Coordinates of C-alpha atoms in Angstrom, one line a residue:
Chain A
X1 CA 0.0 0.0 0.0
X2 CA 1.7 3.3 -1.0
X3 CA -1.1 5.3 1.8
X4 CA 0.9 6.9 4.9
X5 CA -0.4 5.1 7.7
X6 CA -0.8 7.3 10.4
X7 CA -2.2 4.9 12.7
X8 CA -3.1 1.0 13.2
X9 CA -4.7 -1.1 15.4
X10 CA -4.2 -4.8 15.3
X11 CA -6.7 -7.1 16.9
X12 CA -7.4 -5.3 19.7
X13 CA -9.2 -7.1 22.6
X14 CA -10.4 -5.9 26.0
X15 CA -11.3 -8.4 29.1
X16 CA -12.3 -6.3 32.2
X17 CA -12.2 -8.3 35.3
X18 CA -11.3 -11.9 35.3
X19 CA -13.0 -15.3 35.9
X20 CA -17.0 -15.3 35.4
X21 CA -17.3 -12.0 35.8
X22 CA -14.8 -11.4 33.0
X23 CA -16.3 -8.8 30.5
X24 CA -14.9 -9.3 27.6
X25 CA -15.0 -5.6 25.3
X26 CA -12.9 -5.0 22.8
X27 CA -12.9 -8.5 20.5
X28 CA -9.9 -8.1 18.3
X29 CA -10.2 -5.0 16.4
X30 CA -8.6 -3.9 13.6
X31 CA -8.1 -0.7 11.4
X32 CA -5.9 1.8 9.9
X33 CA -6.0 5.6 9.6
X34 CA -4.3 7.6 6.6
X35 CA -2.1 11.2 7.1
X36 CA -5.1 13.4 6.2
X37 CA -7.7 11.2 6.6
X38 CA -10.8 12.1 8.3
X39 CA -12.2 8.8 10.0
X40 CA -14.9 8.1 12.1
X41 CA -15.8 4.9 14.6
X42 CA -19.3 4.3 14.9
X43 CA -20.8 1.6 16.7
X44 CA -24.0 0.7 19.2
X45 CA -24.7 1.9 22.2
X46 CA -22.0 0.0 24.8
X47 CA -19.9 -1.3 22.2
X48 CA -16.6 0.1 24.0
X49 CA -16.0 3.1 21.9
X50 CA -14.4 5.0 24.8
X51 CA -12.3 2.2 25.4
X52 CA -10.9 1.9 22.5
X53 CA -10.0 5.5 22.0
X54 CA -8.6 5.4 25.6
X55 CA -6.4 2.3 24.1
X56 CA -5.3 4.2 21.0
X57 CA -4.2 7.2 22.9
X58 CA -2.1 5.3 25.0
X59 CA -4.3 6.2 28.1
X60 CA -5.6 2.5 28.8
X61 CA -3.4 -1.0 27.9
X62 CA -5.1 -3.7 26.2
X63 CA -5.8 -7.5 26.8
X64 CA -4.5 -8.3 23.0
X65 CA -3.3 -6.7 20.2
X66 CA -1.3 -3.5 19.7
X67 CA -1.8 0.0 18.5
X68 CA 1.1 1.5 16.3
X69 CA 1.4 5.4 15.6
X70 CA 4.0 6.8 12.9
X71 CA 5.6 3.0 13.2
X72 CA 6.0 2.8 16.6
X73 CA 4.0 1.0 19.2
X74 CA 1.9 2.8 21.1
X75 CA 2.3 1.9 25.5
X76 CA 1.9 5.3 26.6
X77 CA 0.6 8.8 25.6
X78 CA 2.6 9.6 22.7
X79 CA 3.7 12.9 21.7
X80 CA 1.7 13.3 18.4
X81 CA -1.6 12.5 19.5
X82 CA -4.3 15.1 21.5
X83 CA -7.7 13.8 22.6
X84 CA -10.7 16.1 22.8
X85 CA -13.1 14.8 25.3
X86 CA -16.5 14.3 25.5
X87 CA -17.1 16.6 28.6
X88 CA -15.8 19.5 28.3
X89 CA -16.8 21.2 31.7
X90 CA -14.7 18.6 33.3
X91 CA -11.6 18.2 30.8
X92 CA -11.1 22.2 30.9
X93 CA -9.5 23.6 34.0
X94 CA -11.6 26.0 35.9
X95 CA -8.8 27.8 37.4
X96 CA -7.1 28.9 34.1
X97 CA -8.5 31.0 31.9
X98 CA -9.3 30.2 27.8
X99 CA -6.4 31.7 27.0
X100 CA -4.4 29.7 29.6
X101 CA -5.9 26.4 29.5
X102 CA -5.3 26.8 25.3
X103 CA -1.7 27.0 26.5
X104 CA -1.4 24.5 28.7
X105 CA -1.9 22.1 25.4
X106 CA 1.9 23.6 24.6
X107 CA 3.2 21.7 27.5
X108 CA 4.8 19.3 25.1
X109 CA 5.9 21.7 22.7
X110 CA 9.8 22.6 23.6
X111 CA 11.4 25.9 22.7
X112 CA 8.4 28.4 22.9
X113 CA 8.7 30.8 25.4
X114 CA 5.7 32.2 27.7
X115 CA 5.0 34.8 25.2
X116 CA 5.3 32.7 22.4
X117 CA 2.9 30.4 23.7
X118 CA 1.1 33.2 24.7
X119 CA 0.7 34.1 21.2
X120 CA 0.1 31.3 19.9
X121 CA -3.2 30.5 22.2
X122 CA -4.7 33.4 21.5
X123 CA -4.1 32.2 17.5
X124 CA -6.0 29.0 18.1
X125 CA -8.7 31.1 20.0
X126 CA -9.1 33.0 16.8
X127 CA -9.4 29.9 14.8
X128 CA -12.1 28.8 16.8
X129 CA -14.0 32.0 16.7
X130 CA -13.4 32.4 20.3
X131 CA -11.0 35.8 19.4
X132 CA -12.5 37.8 22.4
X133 CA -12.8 35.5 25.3
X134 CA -9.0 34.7 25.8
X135 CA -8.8 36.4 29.8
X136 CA -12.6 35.0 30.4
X137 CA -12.8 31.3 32.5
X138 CA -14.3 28.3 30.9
X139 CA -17.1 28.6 33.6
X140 CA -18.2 31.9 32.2
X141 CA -18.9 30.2 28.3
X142 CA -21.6 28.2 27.1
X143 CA -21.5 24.8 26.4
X144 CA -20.2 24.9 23.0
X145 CA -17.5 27.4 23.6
X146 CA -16.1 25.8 25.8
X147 CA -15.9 22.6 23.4
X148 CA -14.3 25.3 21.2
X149 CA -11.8 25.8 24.3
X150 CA -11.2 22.1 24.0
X151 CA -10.5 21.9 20.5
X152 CA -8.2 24.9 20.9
X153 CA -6.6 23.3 22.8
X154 CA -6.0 20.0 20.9
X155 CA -5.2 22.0 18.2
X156 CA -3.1 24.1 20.2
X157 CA -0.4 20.9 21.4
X158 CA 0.6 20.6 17.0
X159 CA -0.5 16.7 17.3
X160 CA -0.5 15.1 13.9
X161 CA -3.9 12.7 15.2
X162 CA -6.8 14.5 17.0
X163 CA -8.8 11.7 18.8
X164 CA -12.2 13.1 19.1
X165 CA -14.3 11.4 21.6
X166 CA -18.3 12.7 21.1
X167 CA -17.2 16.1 21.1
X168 CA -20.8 16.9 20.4
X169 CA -22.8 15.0 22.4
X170 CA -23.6 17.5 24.7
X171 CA -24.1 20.7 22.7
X172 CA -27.7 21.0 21.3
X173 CA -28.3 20.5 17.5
X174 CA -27.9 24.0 15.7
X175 CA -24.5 24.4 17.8
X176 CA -24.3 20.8 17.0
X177 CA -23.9 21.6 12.9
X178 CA -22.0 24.4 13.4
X179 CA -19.1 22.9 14.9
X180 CA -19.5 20.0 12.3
X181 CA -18.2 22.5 10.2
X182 CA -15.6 24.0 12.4
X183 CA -13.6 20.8 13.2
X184 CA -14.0 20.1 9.0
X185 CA -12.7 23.8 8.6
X186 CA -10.0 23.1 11.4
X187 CA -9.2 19.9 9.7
X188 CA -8.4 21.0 6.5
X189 CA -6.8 24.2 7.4
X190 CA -4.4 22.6 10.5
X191 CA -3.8 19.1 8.1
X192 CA -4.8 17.3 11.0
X193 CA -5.8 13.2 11.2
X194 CA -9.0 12.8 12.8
X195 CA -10.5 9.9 14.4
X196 CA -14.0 10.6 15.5
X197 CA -16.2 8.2 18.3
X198 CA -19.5 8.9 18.1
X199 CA -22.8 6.6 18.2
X200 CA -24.4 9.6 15.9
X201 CA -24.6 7.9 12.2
X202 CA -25.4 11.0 10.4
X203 CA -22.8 12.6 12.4
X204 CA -20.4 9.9 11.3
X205 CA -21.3 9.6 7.6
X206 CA -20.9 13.6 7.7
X207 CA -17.7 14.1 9.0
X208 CA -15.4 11.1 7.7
X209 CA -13.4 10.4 4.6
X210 CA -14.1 6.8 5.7
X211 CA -16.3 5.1 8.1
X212 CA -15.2 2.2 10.5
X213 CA -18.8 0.6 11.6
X214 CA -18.5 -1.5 14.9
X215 CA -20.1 -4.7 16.1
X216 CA -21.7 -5.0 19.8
X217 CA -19.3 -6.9 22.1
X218 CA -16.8 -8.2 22.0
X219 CA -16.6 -5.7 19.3
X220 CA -15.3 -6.1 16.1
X221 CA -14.5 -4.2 13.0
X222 CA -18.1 -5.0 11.2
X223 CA -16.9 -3.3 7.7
X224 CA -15.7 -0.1 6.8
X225 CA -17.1 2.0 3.8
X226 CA -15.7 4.9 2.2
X227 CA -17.3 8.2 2.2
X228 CA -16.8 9.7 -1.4
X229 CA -18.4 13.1 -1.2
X230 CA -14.9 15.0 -1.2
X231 CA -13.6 17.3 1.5
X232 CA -16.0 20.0 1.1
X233 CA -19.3 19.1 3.4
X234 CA -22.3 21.3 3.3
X235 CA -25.3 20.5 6.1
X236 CA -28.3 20.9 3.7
X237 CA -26.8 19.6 0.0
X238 CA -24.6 16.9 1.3
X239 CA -27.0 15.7 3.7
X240 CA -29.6 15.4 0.5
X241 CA -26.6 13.7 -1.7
X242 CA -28.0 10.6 -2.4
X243 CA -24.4 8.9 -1.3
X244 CA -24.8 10.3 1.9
X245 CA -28.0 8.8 2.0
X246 CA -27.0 5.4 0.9
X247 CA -23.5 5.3 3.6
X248 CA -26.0 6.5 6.1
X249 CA -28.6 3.9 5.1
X250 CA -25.6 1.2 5.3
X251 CA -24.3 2.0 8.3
X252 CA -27.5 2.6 10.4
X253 CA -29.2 -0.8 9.1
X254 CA -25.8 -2.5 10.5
X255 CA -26.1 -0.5 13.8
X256 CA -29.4 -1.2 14.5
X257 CA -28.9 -4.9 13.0
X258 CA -26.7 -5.5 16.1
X259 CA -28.8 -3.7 18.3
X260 CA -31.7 -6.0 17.2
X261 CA -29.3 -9.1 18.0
X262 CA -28.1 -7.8 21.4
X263 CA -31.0 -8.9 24.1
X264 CA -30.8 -12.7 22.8
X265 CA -27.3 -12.9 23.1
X266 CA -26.7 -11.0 26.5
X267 CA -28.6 -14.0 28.6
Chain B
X1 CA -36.8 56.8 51.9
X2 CA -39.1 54.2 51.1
X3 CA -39.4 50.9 52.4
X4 CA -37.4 48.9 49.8
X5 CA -33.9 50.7 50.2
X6 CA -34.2 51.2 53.8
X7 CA -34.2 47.2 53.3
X8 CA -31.1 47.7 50.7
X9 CA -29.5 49.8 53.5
X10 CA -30.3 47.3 56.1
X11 CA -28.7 44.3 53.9
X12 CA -25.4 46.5 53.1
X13 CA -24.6 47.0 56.7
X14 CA -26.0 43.4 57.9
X15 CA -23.2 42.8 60.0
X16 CA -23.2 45.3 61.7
X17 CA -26.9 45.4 62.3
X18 CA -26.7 42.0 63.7
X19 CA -23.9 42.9 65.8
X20 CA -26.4 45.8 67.6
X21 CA -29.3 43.4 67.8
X22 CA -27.3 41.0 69.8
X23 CA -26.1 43.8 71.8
X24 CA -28.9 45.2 72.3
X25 CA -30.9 42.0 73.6
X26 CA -27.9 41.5 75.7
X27 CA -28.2 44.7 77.3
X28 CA -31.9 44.5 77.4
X29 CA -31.7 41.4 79.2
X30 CA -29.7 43.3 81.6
X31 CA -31.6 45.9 82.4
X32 CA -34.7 43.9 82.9
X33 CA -32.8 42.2 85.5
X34 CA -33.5 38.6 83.9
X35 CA -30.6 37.6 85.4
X36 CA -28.3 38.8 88.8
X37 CA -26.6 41.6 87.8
X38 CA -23.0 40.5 89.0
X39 CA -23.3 37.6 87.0
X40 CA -24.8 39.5 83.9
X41 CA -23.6 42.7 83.7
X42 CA -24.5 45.2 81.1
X43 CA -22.7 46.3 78.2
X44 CA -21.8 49.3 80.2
X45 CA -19.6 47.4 81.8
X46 CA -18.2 45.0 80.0
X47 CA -17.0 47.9 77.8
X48 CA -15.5 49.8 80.6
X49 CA -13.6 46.2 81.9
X50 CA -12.6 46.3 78.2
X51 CA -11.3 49.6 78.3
X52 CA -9.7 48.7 81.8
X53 CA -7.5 45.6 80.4
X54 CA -7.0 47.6 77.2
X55 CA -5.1 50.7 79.4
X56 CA -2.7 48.5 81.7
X57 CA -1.7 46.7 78.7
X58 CA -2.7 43.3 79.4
X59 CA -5.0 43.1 76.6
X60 CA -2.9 43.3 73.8
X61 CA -0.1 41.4 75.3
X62 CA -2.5 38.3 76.0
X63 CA -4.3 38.7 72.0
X64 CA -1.5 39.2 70.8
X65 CA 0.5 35.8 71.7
X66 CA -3.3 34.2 71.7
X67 CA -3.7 35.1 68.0
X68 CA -0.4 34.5 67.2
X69 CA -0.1 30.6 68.7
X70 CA -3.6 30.3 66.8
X71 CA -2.0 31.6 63.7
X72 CA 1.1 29.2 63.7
X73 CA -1.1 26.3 64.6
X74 CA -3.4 26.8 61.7
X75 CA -0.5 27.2 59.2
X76 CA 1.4 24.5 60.7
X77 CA -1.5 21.8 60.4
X78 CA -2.9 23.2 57.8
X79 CA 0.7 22.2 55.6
X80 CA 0.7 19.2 58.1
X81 CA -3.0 17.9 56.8
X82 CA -2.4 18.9 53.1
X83 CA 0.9 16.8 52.9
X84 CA -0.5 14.1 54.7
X85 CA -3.7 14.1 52.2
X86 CA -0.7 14.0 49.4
X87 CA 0.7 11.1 51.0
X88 CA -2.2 9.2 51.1
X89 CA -3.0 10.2 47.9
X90 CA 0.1 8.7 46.4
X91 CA 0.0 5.4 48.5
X92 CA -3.1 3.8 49.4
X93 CA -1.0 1.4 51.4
X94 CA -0.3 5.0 54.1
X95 CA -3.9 5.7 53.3
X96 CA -4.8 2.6 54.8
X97 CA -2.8 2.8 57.4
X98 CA -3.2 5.9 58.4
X99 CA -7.0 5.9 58.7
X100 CA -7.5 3.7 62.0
X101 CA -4.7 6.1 63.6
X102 CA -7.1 8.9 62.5
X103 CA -9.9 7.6 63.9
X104 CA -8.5 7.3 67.0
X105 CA -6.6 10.6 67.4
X106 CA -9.7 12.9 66.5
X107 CA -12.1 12.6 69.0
X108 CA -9.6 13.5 71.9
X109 CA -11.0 16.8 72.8
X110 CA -8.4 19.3 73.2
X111 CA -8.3 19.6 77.1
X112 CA -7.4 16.0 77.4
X113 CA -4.4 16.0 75.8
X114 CA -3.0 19.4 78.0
X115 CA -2.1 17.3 80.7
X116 CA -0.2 14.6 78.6
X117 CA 1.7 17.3 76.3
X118 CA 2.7 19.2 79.8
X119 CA 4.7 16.2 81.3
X120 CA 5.8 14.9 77.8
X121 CA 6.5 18.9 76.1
X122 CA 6.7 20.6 79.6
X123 CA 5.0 24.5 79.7
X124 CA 6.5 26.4 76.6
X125 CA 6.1 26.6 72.8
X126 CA 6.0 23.0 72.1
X127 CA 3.1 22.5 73.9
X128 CA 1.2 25.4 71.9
X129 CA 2.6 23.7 68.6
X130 CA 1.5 19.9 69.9
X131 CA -2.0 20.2 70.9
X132 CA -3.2 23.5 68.4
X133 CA -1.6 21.0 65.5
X134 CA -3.1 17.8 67.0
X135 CA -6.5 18.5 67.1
X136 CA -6.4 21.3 64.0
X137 CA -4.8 18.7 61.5
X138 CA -8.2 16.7 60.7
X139 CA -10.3 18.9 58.5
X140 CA -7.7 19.8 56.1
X141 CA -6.4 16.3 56.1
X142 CA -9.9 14.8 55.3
X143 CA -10.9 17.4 52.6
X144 CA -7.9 17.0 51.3
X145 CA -7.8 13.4 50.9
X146 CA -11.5 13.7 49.7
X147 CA -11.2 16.3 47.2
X148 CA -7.8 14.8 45.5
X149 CA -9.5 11.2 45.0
X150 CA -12.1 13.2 43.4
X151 CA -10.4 15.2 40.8
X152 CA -12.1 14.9 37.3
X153 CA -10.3 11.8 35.8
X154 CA -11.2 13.8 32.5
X155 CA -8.5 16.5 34.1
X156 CA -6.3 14.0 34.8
X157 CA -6.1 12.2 31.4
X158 CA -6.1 15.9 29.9
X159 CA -2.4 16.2 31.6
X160 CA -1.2 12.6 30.9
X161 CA -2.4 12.8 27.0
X162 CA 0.6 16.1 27.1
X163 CA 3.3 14.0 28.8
X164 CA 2.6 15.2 32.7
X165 CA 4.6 13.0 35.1
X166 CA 2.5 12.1 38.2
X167 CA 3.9 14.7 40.3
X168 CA 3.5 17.4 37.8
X169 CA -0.1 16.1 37.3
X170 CA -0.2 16.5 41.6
X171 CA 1.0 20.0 41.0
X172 CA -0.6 21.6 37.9
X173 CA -3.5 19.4 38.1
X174 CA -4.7 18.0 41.1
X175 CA -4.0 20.7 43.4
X176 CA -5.2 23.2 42.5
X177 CA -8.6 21.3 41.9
X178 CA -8.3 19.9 45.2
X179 CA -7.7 23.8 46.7
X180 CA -11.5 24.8 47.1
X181 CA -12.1 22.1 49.2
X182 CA -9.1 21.9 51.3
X183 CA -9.7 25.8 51.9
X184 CA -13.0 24.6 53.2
X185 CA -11.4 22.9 55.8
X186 CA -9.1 24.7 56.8
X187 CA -11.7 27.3 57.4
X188 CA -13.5 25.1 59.8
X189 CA -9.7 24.4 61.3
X190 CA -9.4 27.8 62.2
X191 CA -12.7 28.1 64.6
X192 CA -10.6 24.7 66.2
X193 CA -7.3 26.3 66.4
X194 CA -8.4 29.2 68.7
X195 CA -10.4 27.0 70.7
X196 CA -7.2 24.8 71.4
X197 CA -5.1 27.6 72.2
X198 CA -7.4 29.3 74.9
X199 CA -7.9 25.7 76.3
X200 CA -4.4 25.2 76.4
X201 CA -3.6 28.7 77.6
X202 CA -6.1 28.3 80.4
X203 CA -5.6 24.7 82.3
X204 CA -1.3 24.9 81.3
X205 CA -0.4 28.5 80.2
X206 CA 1.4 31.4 82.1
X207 CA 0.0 34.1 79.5
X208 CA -2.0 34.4 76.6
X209 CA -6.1 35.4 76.7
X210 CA -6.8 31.7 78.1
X211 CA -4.8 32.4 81.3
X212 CA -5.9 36.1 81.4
X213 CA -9.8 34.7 81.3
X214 CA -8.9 32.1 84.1
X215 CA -7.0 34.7 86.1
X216 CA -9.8 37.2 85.7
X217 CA -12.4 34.5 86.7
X218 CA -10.8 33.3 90.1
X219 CA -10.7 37.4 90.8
X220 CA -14.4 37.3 90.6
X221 CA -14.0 40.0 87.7
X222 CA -16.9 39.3 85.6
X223 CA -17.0 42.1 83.2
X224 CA -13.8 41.5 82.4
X225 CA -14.7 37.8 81.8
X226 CA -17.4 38.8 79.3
X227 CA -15.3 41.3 77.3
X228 CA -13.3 38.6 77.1
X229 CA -15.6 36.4 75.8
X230 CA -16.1 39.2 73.2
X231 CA -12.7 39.4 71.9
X232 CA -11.9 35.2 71.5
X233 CA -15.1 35.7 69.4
X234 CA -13.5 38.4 67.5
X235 CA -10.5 36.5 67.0
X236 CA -12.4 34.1 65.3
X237 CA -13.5 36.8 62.8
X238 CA -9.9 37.7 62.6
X239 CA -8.3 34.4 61.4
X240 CA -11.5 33.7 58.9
X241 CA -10.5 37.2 57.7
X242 CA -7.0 35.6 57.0
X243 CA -8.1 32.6 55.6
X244 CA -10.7 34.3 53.5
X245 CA -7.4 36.1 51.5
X246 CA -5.1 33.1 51.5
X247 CA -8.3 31.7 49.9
X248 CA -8.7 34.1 47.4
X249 CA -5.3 34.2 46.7
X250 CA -4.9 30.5 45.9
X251 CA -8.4 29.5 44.9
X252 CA -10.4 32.7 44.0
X253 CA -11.5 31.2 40.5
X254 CA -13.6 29.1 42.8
X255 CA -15.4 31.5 44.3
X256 CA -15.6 33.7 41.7
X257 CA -17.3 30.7 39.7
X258 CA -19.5 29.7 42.3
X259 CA -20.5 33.8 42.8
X260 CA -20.0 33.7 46.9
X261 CA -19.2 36.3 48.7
X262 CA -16.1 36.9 50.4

């Protein structure tokens, strides 16, 4: 393959606990992510999403399997790789303020003065529309600006792989689209890999270059299909485009197929 | 001036309209003779025993080592408590350990370790340091402990995605998330810290307002007693005073974000 393989994960498997209370979570999973690529993970409720972003950023070790970044195996953190989380009011620091906890994603960054960094912050603040709230606190933003904070903030540590884990899930819808667009726009602009984890289909289909759809447990890679509607996303035409519609029909009839399957099984 | 900002007027000067109402109930009580008068005498003269203790001196000389021992104490176990909640933040085996010893220690009001610490510390400094530390130690210490294991693990994995080492995590991270709540306790520790130091003063000191309230009540001098009375009370309103700025200073975000009042 003559694709740049940003990232890889090689049969992949999870056990919590041991014995018969063993849950097993991750069941050997397996994919790869391009420089530039835009991918996203969606699978049904439970599946062990978070766990296996957790595992590719090097936050959590796994049962099986390993994860490689740039070549080398991932045990730890690496440098390289920024996650944005889900909840933002309690990944943030209350205590610093935007333009502060924006820096504080330069910790790894060597060779910039305060200033510098300084500088720099109040750049990503810009990019994220967030130009006038540098000296405000986290606590004193809404919902999605302070999600905006996050992203900054990932953007801010110059990570080649941004692991997004439901950025979205807790801003409401119209904030929702609009931020589709800014991590697209951030994307592009940055050349940053994306992985997003999200149970949202559309959302999935939206965003990604290439969609990775996920069994129930012990998850698997169900199949992956690629999204060909080009970089350039648009909420009302590409959400009509009847590709969009047919991903989305493929991915949400393989969702809810698992979903349909998981009561039998579980007893 | 209308009803509603004599109200306003009212609620901007609350403190000090309590302040009257209690004195003026006080002095009410007095003068209605509720109770013997040599036993409850008015404010008349408690202020004038005040103003007695204040002119030969011995007032400020007694507050002044009072306030100080209190001051030490609450510093000294307030650093004590916080590194200890540190330690048994970092090893759940001293956690463990540690807890029965806790258990044990905190109940022991302060007046029953006095005579202990006198034969083991003898009458001096040591003594001050021993028991104000001893029984002060436990709210910042439990806080502590509490608000550290309960740090957003969000935060936490925040700091180790840029590279943190634990202790930096500890320092940049944890800490400062932990202050709000440690500053809680040490709040409470301060109300405990003067109340050890006037115990102590009084059944083993040779100065200090403990020994000057002791002295004052074998002398049958009972406005002086009550005025007194009055300033360990102010004292208290002193050291929260302090506490409040070391609070702002280290965790003001907090109350900023949470909109209290100082």
């Amino acid at each position: 393959m003559a694709m740049d393989v940003v990232l890889s994960a090689q049969g992949l498997t999870k056990t919590y606990g041991a014995g018969k209370d063993a849950l097993q979570v991750l069941g050997g999973i397996s994919f790869a992510v391009n420089r530039g690529e835009f991918v996203s993970v969606v699978g049904p409720s439970g599946c062990g999403k978070t766990t296996l972003l957790f595992a590719i950023a090097g936050l959590q070790g796994v049962t099986s399997g390993t994860v490689t970044f740039n070549g080398r195996p991932v045990t730890a953190p690496p440098k390289g790789v920024a996650v944005v989380f889900q909840d933002y009011s309690r990944s943030l620091f209350p205590w610093k303020n935007n333009r502060d906890n924006v820096a504080f994603g330069m910790a790894r960054i060597q060779g910039l003065s305060a200033a510098q960094k300084r500088d720099k912050a109040q750049e990503m603040l810009d990019a994220v529309g967030l130009a006038g709230f540098a000296d405000k606190y986290p606590w004193q933003l809404s919902g999605g600006m302070q999600q905006r904070v996050a992203i900054a903030r990932g953007l801010a540590s110059q990570s080649e792989l941004l692991l997004l884990d439901e950025p979205l899930a807790a801003v409401d819808a119209q904030t929702r689209a609009d931020m589709q667009d800014l991590l697209l726009d951030l994307a592009i602009r940055f050349k940053q890999t994306c992985v997003l984890v999200t149970h949202d289909v559309e959302e999935a289909v939206y965003m990604a270059d290439r969609v990775v759809v996920l069994t129930r447990r012990p998850t698997v890679v169900d199949h992956e299909i690629v999204i060909e509607l080009g970089k350039k996303r648009d909420q009302i035409t590409t959400r009509e485009d009847p590709r969009f519609l047919a991903a989305r029909h493929d991915v949400m009839t393989s969702i809810r197929g698992q979903r349909a399957h998981a009561p039998a099984s579980a007893a | 001036m209308d009803g509603f900002s004599a109200f306003a007027l009212l609620l901007r000067f609350r403190a000090l309209v309590s302040f009257l109402i209690i004195v003026a109930v006080w002095q009410l009580v007095a003068a209605l003779g509720l109770a013997p008068e040599k036993y409850f005498p008015g404010i008349p003269a408690i202020v004038s025993g005040f103003l007695g203790m204040v002119a030969n001196g011995e007032l400020a000389a007694a507050e002044w080592r009072t306030l100080l021992r209190a001051m030490l104490g609450l510093a000294g176990a307030s650093l004590l408590g916080v590194g200890l909640a540190i330690l048994s933040d970092i090893s759940p085996a001293f956690r463990r350990g540690f807890a029965p010893i806790a258990a044990l220690i905190q109940p022991i009001p302060p007046a029953a370790v006095v005579p202990m610490a006198v034969f083991m510390l003898g009458l001096g400094p040591k003594l001050y340091a021993f028991i104000i530390i001893l029984v002060t130690v436990w709210p910042p210490y439990f806080n502590g402990v509490a608000a550290l294991a309960s740090v957003s693990d969000i935060q936490i994995r925040s700091g180790q995605m840029l590279g943190l080492s634990r202790w930096q995590i500890l320092r940049q991270i944890k800490l400062p998330a932990a202050m709000p709540e440690i500053f809680a306790g040490i709040r409470y520790a301060s109300t405990i810290s003067l109340i050890a130091v006037v115990v102590a003063e009084m059944l083993a000191g040779h100065d200090g307002l403990g020994f000057l309230l002791v002295r004052k009540a074998f002398a049958i001098r009972i406005p002086e007693v009550y005025a007194l009375m009055f300033v360990c009370a102010a004292n208290g309103l002193v050291l929260n005073a302090i506490v409040n700025a070391a609070r702002w200073q280290l965790a003001g975000w907090h109350l900023r974000m949470t909109g209290q009042p100082a």
